mmCIF file of C-alpha atoms in Angstrom:
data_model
loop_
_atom_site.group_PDB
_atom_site.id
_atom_site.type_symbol
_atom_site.label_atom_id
_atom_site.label_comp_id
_atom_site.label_asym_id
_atom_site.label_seq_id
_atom_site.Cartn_x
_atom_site.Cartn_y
_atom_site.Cartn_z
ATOM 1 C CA UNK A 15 111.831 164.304 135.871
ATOM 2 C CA UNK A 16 110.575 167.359 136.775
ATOM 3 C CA UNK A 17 111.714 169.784 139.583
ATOM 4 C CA UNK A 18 110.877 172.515 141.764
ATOM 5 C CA UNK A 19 112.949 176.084 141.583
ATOM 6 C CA UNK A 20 115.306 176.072 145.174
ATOM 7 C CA UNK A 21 114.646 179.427 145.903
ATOM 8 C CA UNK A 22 111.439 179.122 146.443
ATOM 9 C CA UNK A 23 110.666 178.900 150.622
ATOM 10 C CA UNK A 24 109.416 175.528 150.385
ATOM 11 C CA UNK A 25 112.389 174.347 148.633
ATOM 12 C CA UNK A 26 115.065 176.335 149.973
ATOM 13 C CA UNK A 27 114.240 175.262 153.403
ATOM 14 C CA UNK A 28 114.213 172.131 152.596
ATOM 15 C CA UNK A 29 117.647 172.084 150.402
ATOM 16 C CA UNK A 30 119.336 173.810 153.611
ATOM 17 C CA UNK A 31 117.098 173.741 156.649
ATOM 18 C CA UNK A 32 117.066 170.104 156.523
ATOM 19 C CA UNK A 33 120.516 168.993 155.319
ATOM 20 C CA UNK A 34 123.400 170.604 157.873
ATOM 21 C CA UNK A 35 125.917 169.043 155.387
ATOM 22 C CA UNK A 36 124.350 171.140 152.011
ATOM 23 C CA UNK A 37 124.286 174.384 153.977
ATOM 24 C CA UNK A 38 127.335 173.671 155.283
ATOM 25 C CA UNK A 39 129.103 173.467 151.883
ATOM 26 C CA UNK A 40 127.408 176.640 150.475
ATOM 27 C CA UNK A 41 128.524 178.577 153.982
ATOM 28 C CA UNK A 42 132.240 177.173 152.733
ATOM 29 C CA UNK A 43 131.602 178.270 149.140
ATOM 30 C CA UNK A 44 129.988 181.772 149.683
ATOM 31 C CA UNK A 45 131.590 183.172 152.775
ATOM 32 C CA UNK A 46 134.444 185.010 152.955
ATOM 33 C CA UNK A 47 136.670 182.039 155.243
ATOM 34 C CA UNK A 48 140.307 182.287 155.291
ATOM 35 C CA UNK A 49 142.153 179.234 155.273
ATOM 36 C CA UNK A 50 141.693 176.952 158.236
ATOM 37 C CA UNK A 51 138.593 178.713 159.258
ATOM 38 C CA UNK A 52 136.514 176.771 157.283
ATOM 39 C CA UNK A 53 132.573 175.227 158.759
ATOM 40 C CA UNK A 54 133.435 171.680 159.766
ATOM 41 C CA UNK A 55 129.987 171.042 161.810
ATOM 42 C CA UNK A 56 126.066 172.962 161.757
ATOM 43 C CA UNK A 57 123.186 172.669 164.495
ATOM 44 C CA UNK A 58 120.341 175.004 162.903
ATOM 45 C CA UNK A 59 119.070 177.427 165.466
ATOM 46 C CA UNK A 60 115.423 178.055 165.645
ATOM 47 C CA UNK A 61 114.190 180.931 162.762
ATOM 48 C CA UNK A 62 113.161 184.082 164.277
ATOM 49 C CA UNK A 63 111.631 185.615 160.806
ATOM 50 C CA UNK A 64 108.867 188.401 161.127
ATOM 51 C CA UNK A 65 107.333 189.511 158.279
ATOM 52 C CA UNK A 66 106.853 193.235 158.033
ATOM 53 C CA UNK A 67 103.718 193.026 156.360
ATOM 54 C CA UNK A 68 101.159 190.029 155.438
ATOM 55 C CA UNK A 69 101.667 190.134 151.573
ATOM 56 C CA UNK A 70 105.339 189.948 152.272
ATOM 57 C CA UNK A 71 105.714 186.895 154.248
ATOM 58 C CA UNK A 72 106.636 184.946 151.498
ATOM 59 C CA UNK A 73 109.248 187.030 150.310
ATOM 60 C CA UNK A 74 112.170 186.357 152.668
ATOM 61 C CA UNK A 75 113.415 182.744 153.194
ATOM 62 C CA UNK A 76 116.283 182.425 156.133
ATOM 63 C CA UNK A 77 118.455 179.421 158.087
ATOM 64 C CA UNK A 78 119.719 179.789 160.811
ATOM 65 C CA UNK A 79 122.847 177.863 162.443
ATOM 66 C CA UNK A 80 125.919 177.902 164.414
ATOM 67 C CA UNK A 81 129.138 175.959 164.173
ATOM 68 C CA UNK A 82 130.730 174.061 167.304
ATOM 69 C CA UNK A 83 132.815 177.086 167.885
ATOM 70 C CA UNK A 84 129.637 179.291 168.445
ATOM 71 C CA UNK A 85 130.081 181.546 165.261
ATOM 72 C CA UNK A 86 126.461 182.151 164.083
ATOM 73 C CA UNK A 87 125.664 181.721 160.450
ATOM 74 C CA UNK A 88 122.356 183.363 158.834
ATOM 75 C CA UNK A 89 121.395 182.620 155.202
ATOM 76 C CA UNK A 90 118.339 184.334 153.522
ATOM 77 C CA UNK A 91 116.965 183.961 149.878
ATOM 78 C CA UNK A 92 115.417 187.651 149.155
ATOM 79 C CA UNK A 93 113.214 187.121 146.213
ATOM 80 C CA UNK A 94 112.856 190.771 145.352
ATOM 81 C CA UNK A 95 114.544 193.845 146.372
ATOM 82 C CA UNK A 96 113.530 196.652 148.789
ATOM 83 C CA UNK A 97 115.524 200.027 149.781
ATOM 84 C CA UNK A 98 115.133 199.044 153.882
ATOM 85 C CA UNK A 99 116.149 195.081 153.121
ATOM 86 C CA UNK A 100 120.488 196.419 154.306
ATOM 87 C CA UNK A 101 119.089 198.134 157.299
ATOM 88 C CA UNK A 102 117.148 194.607 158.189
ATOM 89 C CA UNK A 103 120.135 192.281 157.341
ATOM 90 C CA UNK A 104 122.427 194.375 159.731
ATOM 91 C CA UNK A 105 119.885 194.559 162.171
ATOM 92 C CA UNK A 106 119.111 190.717 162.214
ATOM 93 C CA UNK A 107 122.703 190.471 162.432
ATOM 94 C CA UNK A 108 123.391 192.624 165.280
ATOM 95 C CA UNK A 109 120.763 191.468 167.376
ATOM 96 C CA UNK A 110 121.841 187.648 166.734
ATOM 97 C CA UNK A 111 125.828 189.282 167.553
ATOM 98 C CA UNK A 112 124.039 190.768 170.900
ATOM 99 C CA UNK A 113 122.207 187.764 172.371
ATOM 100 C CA UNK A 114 125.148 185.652 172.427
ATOM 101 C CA UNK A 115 125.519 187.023 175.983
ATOM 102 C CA UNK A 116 123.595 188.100 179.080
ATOM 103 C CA UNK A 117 123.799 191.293 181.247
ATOM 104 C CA UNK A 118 127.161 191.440 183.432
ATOM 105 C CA UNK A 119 129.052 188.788 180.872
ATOM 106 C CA UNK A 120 132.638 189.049 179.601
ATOM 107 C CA UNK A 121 132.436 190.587 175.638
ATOM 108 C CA UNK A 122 135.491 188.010 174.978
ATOM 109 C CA UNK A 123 132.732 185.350 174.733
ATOM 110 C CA UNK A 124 131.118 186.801 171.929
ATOM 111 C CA UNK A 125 131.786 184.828 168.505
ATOM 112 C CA UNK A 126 131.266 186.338 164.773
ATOM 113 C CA UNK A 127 127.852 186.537 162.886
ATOM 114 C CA UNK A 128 127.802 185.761 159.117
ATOM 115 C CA UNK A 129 124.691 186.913 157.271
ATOM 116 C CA UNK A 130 124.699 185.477 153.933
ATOM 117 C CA UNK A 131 122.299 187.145 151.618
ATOM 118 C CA UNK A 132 121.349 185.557 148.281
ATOM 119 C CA UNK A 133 119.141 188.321 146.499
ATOM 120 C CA UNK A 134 117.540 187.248 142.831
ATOM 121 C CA UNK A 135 117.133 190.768 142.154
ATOM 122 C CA UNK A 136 119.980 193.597 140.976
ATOM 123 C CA UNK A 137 120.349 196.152 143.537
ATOM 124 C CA UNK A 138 123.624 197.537 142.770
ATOM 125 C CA UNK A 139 123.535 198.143 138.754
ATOM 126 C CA UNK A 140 126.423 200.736 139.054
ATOM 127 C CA UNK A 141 128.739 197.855 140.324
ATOM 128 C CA UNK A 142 129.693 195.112 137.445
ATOM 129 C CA UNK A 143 130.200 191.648 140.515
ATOM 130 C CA UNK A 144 127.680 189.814 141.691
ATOM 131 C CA UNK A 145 129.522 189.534 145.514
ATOM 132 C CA UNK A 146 129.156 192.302 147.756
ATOM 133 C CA UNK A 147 131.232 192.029 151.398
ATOM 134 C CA UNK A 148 130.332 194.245 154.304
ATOM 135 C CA UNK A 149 132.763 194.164 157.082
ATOM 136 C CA UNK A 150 133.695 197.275 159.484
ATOM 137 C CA UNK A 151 137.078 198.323 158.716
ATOM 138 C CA UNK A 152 138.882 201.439 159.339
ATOM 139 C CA UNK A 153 138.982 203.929 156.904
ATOM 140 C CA UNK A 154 142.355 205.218 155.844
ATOM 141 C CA UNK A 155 144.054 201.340 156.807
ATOM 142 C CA UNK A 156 141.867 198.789 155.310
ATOM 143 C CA UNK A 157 143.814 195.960 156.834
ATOM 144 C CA UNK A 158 142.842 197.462 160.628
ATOM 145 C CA UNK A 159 139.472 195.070 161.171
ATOM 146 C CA UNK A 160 136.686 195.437 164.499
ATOM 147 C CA UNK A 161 135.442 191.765 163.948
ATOM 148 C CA UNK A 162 132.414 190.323 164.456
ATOM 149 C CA UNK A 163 129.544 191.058 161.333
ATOM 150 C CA UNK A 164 129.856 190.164 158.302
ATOM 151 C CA UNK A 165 127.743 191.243 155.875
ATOM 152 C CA UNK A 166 127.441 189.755 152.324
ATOM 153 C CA UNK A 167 125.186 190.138 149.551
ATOM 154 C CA UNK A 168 125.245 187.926 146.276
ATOM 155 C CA UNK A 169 123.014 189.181 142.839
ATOM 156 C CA UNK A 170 122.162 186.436 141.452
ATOM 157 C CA UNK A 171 121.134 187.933 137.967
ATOM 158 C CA UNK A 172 124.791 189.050 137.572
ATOM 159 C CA UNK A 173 126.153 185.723 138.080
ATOM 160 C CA UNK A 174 127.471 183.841 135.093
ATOM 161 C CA UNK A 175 129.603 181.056 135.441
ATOM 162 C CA UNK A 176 131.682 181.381 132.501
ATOM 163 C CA UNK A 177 132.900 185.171 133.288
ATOM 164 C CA UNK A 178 134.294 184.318 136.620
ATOM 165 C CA UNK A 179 136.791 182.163 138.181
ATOM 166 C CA UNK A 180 135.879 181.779 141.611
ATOM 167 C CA UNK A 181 135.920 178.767 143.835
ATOM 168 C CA UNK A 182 134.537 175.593 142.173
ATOM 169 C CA UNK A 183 131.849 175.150 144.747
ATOM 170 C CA UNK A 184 130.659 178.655 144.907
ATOM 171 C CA UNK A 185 130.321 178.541 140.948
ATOM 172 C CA UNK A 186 128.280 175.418 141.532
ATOM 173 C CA UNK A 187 126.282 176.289 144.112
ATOM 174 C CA UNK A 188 125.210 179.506 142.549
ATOM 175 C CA UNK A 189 124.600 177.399 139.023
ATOM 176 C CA UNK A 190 122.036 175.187 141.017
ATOM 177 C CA UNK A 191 120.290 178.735 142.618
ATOM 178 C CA UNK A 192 119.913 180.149 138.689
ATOM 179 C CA UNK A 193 119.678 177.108 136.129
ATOM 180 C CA UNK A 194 117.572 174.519 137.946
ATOM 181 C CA UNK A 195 113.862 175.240 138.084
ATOM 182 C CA UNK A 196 110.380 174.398 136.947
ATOM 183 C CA UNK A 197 111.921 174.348 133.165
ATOM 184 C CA UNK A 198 114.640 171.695 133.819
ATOM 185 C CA UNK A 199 114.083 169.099 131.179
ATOM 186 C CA UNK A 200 118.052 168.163 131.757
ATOM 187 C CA UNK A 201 120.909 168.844 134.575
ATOM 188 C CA UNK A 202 123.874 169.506 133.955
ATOM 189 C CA UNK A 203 126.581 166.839 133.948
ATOM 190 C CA UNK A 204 128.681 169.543 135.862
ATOM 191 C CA UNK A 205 125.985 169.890 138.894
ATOM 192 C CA UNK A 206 125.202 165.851 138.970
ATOM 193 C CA UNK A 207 129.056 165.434 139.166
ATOM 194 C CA UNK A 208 129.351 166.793 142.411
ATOM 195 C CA UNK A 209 127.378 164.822 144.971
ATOM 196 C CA UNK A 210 126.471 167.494 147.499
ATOM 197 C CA UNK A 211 124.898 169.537 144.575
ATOM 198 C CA UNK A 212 123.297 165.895 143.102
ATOM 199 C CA UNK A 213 121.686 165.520 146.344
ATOM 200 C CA UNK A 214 120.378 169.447 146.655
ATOM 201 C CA UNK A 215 118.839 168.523 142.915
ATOM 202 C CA UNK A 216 117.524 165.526 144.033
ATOM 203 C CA UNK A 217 115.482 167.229 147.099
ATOM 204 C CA UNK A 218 114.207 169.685 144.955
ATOM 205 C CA UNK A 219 112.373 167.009 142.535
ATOM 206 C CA UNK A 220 108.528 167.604 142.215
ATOM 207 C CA UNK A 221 107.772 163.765 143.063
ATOM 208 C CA UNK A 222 109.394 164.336 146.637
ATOM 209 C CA UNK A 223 106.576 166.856 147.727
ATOM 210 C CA UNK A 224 103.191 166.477 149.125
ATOM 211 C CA UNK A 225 100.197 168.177 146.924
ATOM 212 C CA UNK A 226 99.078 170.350 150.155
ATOM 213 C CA UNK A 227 103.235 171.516 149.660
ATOM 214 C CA UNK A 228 103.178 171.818 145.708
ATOM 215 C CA UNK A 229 99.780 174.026 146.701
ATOM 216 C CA UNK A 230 101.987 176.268 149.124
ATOM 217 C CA UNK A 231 104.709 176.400 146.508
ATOM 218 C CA UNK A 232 102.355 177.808 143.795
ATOM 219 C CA UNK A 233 100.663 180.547 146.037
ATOM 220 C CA UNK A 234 104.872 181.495 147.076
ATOM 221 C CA UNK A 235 105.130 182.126 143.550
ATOM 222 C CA UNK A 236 101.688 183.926 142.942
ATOM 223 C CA UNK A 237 102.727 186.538 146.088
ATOM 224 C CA UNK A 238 106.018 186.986 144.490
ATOM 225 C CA UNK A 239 104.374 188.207 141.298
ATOM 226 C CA UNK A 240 101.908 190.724 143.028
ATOM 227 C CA UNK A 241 104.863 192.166 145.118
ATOM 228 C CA UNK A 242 107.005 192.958 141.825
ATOM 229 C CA UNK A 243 103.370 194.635 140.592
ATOM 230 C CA UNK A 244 103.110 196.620 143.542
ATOM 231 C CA UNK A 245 107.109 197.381 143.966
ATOM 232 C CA UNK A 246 106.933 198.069 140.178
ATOM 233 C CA UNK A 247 103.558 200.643 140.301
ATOM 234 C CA UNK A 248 105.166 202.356 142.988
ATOM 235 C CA UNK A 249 108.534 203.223 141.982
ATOM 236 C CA UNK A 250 106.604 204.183 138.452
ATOM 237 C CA UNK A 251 104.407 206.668 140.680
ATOM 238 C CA UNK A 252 107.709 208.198 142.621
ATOM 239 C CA UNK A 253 108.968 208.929 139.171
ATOM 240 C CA UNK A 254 106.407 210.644 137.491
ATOM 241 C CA UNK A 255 105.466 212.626 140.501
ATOM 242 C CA UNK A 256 108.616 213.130 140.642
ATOM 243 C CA UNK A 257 108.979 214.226 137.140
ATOM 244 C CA UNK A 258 105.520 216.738 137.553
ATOM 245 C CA UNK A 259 107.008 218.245 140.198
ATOM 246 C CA UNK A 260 110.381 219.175 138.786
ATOM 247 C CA UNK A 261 108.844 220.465 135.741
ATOM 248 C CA UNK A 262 106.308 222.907 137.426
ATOM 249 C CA UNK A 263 109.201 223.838 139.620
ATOM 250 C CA UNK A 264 111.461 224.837 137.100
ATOM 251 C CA UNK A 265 108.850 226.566 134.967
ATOM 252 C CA UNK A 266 108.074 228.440 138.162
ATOM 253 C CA UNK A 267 111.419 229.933 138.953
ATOM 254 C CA UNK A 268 112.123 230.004 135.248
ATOM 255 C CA UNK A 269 109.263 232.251 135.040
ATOM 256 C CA UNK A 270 109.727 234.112 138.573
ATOM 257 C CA UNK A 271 113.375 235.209 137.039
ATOM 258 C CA UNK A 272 112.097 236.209 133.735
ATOM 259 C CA UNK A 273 109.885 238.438 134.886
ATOM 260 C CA UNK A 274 112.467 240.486 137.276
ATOM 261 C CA UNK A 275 114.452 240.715 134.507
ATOM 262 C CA UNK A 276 111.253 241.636 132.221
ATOM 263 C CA UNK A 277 110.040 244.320 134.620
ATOM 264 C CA UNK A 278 113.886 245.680 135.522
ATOM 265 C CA UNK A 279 114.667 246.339 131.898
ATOM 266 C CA UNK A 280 110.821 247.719 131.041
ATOM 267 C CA UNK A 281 111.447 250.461 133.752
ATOM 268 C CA UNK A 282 114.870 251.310 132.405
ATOM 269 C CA UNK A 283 112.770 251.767 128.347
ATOM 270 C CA UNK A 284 110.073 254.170 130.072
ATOM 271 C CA UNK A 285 106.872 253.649 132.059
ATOM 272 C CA UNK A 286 104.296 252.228 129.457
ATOM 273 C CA UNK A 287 106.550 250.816 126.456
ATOM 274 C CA UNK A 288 109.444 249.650 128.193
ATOM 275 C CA UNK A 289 106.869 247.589 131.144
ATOM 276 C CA UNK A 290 105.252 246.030 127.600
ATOM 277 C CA UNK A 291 108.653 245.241 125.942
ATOM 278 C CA UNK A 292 110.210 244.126 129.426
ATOM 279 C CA UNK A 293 107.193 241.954 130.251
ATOM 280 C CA UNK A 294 107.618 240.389 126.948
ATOM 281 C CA UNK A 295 111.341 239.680 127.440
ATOM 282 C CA UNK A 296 110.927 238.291 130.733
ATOM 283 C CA UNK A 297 108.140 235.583 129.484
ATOM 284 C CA UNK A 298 110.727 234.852 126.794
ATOM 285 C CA UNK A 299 113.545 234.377 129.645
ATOM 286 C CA UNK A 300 111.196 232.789 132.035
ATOM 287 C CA UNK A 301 110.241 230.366 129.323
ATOM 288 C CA UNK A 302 113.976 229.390 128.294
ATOM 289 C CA UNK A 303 115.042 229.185 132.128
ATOM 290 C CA UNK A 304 111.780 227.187 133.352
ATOM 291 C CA UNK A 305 113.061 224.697 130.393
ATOM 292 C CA UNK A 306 116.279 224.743 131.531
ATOM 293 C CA UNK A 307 115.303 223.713 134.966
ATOM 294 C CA UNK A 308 113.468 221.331 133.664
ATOM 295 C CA UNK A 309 115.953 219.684 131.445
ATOM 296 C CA UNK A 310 118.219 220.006 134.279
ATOM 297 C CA UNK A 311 115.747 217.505 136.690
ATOM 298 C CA UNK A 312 114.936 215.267 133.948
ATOM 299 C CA UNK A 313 118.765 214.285 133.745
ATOM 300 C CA UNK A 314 118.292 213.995 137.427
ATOM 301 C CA UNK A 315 116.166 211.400 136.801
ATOM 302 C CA UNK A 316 118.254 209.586 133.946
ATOM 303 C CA UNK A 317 116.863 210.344 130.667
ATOM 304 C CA UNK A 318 118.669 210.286 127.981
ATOM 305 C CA UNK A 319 119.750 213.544 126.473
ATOM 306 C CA UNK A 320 117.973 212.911 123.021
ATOM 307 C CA UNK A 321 114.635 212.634 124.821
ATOM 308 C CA UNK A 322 115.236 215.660 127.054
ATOM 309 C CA UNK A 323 116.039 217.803 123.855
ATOM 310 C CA UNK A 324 112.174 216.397 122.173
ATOM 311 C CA UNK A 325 110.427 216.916 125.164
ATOM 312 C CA UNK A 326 111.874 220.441 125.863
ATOM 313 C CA UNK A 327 113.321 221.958 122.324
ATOM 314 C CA UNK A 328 116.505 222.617 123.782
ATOM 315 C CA UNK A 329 119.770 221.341 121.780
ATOM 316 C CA UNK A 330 121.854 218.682 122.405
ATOM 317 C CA UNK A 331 124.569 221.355 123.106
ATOM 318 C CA UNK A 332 122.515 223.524 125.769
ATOM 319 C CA UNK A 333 121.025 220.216 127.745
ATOM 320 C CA UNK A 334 125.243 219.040 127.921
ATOM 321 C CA UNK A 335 126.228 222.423 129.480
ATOM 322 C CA UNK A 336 123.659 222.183 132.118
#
């Protein structure tokens, strides 16, 4: 048997855009539901997605639903990662949060929004977990709460099962997202046990798809790769311009303070020797501060202190003081 990867937009949507009782379980497993609160019923609400661009259509899967006591529920599958993707999320959010009533209606009607955010992509590589909750709190008493978003964002290349203890069905649900795909020669007993996950494996199997639909699924896959390219070439270009610009920068104000030093101590040695000798000291000064500066915006920019000291002769011991 062969099968299809579920994060794909064909697939997802049809894991859970099509089965209220699949999305409902990974709502249960993935949200942050206190006891008793838990999903017990889903109507899917019509999607209101808008790419920002043509090449990025593709690249942003959502559901949307509601439970019978109006609490809204959006789930998106972000493929790759891009600076402006929190600002969208909480403004999907708080626009869904803000239709929920008309002009000149009570506020008391208004229900919570979840927005559930599955990103295959690390955007938080400072932070060791995987789940990331968003909620507005106050800030010196973290148990005072304003309710109604919440915001959370899973990594799915952090996530492996057998360095966390969470919730059975979370650990399954996020096993199906990362281990089944177009590679799949067997599933796990684990996954197959459970028979919500057996049927989300099931409706991803190639043989349940239409050719004109494995077509789609191919070109989803083929836009992905050329938005990593693009994403990819233009952080690359940020850096090194980056990188040219600090460096001419610091050699410029290295070089601007070496000579006013250079030219303050030639005056003080006499009118022709001491404006050769100063000159000469200030190029020397300029030079050391310009590579100073630079040194200084290279670790900026994360390079490692070895490379810093090849690149600009400085020691180990000068480029640590800086």
């Amino acid at each position: 048997m062969r099968y299809l990867n579920p994060k794909a937009d064909l697939t997802f949507k049809r894991v859970f855009g099509e089965h209220p009782d699949l999305v409902m379980s990974l709502l249960n497993a993935l949200l942050p539901l206190a006891p008793g609160e838990e999903i017990t019923d889903i109507e899917y609400l019509p999607s209101e997605m808008v790419p920002e661009n043509p090449l990025r259509k593709n690249s942003i899967v959502d559901v949307r639903c509601k439970d019978k006591l109006n609490r809204q529920f959006i789930v998106e599958m972000q493929m790759i990662w891009s600076p402006e993707f929190k600002q969208r999320v909480l403004f999907n959010a708080s626009k869904a949060y803000a239709r929920q009533i008309d002009s000149g209606e009570n506020y008391h009607l208004l229900q919570p929004v979840y927005s559930l955010n599955i990103v295959n992509d690390i955007f938080e590589p400072e932070l060791e977990g995987y789940y990331h909750h968003y909620r507005l709190v106050h800030v010196e008493n973290s148990d005072k709460v304003i309710d109604g978003l919440q915001l959370i964002f899973v990594e799915l290349p952090k996530f492996h099962p057998h360095n966390y203890s969470e919730k059975k069905m979370q650990v399954l649900w996020l096993r199906y997202l990362t281990e089944i795909n177009e590679k799949t020669v067997e599933v796990p007993e684990e996954l197959l046990a459970n028979p919500e996950v057996k049927k989300a494996v099931k409706a991803v199997e190639e043989s349940a798809f239409t050719p004109a639909q494995l077509l789609g699924y191919e070109k989803f896959w083929d836009i992905i790769s050329v938005e990593k390219t693009l994403y990819y070439s233009a952080e690359q270009k940020g850096w090194k311009n980056g990188m040219k610009k600090g460096m001419e920068e610091g050699i410029e104000k290295g070089m601007e303070k070496g000579m006013e030093k250079g030219m303050e101590r030639g005056m003080e040695r006499g009118l022709k020797e001491g404006l050769k000798e100063g000159l000469k000291e200030g190029r020397e000064e300029g030079l050391e501060e310009g590579k100073q500066q630079i040194a200084r915006n290279m670790k900026l920019f994360g390079l490692a202190p070895n490379d810093i000291a090849k690149i600009t002769g400085l020691s180990l011991e000068e480029i640590n003081q800086l």
